[in-house]
PDB file of C-alpha atoms in Angstrom:
ATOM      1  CA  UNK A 295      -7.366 -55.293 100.030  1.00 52.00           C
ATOM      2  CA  UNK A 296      -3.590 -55.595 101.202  1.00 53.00           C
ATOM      3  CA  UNK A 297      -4.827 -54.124 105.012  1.00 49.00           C
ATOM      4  CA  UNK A 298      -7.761 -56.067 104.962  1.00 50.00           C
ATOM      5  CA  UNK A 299      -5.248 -59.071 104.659  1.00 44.00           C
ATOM      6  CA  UNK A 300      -2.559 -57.685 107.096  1.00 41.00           C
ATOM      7  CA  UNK A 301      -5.081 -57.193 109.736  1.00 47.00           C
ATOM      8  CA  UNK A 302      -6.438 -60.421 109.280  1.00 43.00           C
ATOM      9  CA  UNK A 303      -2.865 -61.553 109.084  1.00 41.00           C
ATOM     10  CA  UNK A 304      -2.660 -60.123 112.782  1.00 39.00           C
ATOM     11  CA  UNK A 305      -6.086 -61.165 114.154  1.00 41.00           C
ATOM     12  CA  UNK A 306      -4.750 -64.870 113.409  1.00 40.00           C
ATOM     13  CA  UNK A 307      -1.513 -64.236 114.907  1.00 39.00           C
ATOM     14  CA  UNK A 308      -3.066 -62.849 118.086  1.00 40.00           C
ATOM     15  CA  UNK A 309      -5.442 -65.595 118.393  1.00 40.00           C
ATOM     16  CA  UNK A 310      -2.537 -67.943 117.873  1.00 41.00           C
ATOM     17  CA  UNK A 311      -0.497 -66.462 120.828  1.00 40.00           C
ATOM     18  CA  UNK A 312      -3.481 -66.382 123.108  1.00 38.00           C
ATOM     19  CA  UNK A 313      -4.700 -70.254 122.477  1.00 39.00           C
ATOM     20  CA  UNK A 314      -0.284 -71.036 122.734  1.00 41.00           C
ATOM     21  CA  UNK A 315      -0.806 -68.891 126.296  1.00 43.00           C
ATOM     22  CA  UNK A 316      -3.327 -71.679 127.556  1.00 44.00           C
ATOM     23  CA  UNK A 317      -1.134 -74.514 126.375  1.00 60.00           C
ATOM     24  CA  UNK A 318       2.237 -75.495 127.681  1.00 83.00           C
ATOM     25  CA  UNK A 319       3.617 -76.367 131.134  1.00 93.00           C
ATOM     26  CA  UNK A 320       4.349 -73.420 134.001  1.00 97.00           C
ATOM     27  CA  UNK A 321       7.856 -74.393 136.080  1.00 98.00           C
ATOM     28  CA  UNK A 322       8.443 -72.769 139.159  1.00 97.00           C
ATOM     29  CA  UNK A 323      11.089 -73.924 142.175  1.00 97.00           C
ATOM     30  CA  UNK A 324      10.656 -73.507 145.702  1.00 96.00           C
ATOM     31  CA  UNK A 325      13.851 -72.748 147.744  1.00 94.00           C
ATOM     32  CA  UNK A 326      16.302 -74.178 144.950  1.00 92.00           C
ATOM     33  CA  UNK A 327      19.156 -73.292 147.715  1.00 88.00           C
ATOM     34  CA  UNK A 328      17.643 -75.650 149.756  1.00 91.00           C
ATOM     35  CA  UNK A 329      17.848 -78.208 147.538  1.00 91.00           C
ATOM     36  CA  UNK A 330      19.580 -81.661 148.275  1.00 87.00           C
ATOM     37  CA  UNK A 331      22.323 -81.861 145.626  1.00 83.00           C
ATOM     38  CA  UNK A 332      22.290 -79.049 143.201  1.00 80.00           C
ATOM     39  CA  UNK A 333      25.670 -76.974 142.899  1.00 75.00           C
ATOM     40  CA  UNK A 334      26.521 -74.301 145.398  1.00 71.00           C
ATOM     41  CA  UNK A 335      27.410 -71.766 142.797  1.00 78.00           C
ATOM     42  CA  UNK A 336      24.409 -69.909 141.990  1.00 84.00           C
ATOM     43  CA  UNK A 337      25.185 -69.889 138.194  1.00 88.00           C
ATOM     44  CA  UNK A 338      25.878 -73.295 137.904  1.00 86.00           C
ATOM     45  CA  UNK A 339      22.652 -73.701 140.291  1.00 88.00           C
ATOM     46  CA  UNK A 340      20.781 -71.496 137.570  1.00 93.00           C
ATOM     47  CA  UNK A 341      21.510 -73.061 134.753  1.00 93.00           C
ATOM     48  CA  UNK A 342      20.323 -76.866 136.027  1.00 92.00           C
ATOM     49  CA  UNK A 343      17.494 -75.235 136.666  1.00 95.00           C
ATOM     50  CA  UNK A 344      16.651 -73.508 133.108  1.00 97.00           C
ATOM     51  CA  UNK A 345      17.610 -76.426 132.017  1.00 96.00           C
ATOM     52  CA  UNK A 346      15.113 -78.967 134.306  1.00 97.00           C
ATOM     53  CA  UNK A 347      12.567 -76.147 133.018  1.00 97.00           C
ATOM     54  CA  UNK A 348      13.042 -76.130 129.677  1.00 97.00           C
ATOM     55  CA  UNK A 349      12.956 -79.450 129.675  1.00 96.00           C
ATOM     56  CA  UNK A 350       9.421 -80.055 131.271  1.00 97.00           C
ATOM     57  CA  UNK A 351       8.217 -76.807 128.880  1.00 96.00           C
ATOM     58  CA  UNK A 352       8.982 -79.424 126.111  1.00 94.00           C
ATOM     59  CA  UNK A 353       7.071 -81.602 127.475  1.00 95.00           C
ATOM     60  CA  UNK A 354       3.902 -80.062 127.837  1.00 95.00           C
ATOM     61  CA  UNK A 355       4.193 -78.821 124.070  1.00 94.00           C
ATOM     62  CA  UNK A 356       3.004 -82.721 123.544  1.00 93.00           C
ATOM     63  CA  UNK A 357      -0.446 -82.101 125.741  1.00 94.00           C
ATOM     64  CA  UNK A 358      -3.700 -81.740 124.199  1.00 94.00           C
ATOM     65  CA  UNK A 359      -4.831 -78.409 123.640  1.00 93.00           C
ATOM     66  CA  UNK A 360      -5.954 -76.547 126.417  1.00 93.00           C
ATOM     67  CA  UNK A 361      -4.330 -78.188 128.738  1.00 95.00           C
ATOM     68  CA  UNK A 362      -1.661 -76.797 130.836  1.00 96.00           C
ATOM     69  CA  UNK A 363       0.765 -78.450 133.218  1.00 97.00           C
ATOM     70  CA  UNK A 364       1.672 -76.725 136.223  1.00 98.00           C
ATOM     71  CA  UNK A 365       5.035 -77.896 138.066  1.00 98.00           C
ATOM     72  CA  UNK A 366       6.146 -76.519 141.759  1.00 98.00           C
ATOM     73  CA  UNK A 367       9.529 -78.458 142.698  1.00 98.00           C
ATOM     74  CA  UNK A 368      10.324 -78.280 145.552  1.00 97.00           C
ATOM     75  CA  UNK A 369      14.080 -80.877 146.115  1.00 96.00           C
ATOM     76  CA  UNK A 370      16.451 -82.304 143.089  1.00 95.00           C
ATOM     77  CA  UNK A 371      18.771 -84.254 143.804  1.00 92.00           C
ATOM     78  CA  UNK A 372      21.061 -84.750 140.720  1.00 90.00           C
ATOM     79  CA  UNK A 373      22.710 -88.221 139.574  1.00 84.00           C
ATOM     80  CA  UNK A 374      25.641 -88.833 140.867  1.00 76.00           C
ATOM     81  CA  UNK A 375      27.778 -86.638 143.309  1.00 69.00           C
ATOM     82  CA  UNK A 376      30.160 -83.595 142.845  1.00 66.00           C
ATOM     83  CA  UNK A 377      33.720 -84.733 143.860  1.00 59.00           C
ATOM     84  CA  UNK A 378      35.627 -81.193 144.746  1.00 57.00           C
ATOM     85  CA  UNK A 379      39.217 -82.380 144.402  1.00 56.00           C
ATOM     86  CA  UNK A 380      37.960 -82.798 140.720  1.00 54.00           C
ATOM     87  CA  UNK A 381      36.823 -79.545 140.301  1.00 53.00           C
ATOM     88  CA  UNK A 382      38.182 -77.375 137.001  1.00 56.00           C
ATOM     89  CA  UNK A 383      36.554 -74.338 136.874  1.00 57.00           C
ATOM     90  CA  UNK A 384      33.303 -76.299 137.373  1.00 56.00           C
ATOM     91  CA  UNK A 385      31.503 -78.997 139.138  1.00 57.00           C
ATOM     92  CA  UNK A 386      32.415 -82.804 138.863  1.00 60.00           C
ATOM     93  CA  UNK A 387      30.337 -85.173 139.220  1.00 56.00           C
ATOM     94  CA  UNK A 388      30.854 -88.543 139.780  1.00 54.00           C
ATOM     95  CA  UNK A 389      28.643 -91.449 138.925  1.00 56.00           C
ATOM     96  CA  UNK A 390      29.101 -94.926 140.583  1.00 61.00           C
ATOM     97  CA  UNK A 391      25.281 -96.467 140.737  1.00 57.00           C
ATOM     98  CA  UNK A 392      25.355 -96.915 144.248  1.00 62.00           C
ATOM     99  CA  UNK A 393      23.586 -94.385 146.661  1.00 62.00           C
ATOM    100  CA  UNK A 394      23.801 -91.407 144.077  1.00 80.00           C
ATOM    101  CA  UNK A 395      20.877 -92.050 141.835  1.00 86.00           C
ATOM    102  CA  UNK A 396      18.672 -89.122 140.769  1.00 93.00           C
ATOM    103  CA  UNK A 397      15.539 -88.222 142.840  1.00 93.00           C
ATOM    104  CA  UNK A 398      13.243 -85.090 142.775  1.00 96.00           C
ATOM    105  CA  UNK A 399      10.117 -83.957 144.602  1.00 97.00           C
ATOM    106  CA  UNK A 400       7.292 -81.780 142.879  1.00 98.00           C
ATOM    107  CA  UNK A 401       3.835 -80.907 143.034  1.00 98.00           C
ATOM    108  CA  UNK A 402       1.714 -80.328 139.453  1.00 98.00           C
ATOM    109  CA  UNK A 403      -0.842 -79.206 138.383  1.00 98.00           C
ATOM    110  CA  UNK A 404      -3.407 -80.288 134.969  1.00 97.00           C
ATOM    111  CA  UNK A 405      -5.712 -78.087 134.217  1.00 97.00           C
ATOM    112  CA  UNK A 406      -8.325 -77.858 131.214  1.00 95.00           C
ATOM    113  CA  UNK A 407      -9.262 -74.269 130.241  1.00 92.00           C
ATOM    114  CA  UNK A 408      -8.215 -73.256 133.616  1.00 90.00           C
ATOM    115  CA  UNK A 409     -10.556 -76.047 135.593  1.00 96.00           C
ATOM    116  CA  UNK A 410      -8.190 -78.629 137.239  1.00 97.00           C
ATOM    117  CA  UNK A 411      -8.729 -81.971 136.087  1.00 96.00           C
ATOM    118  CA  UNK A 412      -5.614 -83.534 137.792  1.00 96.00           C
ATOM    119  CA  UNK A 413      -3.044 -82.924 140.572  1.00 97.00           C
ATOM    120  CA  UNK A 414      -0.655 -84.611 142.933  1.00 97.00           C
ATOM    121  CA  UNK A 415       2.634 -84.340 144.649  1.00 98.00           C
ATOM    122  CA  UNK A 416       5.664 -86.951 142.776  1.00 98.00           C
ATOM    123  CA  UNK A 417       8.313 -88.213 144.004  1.00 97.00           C
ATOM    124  CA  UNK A 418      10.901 -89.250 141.071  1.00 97.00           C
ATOM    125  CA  UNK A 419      13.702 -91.520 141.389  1.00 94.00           C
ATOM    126  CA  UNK A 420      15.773 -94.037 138.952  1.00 91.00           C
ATOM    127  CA  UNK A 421      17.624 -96.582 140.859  1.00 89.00           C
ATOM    128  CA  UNK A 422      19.076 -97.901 137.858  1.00 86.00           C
ATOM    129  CA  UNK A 423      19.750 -95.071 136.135  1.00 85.00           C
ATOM    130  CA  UNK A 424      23.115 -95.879 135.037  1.00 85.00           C
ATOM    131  CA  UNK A 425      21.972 -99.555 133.881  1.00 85.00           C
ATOM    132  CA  UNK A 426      19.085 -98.702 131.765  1.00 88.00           C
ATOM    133  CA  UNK A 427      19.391 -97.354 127.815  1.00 89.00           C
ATOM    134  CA  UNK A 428      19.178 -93.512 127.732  1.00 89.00           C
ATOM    135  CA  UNK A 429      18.666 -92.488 124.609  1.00 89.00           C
ATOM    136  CA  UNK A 430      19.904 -88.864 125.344  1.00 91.00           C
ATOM    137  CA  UNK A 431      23.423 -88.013 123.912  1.00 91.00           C
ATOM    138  CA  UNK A 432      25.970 -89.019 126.465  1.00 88.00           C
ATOM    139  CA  UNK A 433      26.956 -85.052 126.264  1.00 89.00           C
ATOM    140  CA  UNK A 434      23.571 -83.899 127.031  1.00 90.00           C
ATOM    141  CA  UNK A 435      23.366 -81.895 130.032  1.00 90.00           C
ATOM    142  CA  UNK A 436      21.235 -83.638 132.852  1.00 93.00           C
ATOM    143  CA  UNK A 437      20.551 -87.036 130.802  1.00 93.00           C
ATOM    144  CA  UNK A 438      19.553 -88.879 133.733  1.00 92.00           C
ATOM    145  CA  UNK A 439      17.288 -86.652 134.966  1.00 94.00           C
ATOM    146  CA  UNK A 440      15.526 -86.128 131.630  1.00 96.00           C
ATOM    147  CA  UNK A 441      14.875 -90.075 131.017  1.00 95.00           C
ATOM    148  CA  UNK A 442      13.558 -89.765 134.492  1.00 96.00           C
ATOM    149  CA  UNK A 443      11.119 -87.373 134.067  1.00 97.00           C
ATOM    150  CA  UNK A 444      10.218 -88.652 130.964  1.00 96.00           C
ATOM    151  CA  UNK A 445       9.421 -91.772 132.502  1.00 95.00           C
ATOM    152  CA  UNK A 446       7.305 -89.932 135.355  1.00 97.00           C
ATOM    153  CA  UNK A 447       5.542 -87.665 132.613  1.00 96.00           C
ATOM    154  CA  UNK A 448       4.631 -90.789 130.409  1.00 95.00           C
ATOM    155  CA  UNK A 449       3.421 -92.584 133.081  1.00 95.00           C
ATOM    156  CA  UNK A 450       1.332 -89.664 134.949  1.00 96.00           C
ATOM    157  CA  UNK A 451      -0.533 -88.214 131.895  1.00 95.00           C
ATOM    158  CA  UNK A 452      -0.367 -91.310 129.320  1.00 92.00           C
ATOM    159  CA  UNK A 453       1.260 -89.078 126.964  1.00 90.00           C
ATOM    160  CA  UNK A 454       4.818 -91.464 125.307  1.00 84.00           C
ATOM    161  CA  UNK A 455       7.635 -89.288 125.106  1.00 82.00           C
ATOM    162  CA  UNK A 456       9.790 -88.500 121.808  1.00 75.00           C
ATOM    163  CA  UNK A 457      13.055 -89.458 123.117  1.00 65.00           C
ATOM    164  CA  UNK A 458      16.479 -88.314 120.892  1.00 53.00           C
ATOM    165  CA  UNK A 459      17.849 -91.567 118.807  1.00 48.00           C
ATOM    166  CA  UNK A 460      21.359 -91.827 118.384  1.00 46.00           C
ATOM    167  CA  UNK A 461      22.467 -91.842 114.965  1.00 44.00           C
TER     168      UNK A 461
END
């Protein structure tokens, strides 16, 4: 009786991981040191980009099931810019709403049980990024970028975004 239940236990568990396999979002970035402003230090580079990825992987945990989101970027260009006679250890950047607002360029990719039911190339961009309400933590890495492609990801697949509230 008890392996009849653990190998049921693991049947379900496998099926589980397999559906989770066709769910979700797939981030990839093409030429990231080609990129418009993202830091020259390959570390600091790195972790923008786990954390732009991990970021749109959250993101497609909200689709319906089956469906899986498939982002190429291909520029960032990060709010603000990095001011080097600030630097301490790591990159500054300054913010002054002017010509520094955050933009980035990617292809995607919806598909339904592996058939494509939607695709396009975006081009994101917040003008007023430092004028609207972000409800990200002012300590949260990348908060301008995130309400952006919140914005972009609402708007693209109808789906409203859980934002963070302050509390």
């Amino acid at each position: 009786m008890q392996k009849q239940t653990t190998r049921a236990l693991v049947t379900a568990l496998a099926l589980l991981a397999s559906s989770a396999a066709w769910a979700g979002t797939e981030v990839q970035f093409s030429k990231p040191d080609q990129y418009t402003d993202v830091s020259f230090n390959p570390q600091e580079r790195d972790e923008v980009l786990k954390e732009l990825s991990r970021h749109f992987e959250k993101l497609g945990t909200s689709l319906p099931p089956g469906q899986t989101l498939k982002i190429d970027v291909t520029d960032v260009d990060l709010a603000g810019r990095e001011n080097p006679a600030l630097r301490a250890g790591q990159d500054i950047r300054v913010m002054n709403g002017r010509v520094d607002w955050p933009r980035m360029r990617l292809h995607y990719v919806l598909e339904q049980d592996g058939k494509v039911i939607r695709s396009g190339d975006a081009a994101l961009s917040d003008m007023s990024y430092l004028s609207r309400i972000n409800h990200y933590f002012s300590n949260e890495k990348l908060r301008y970028e995130k309400l952006m492609i919140d914005d972009w990801f609402a708007d693209t697949f109808g789906i409203k975004v859980k934002r963070q509230t302050r509390k």
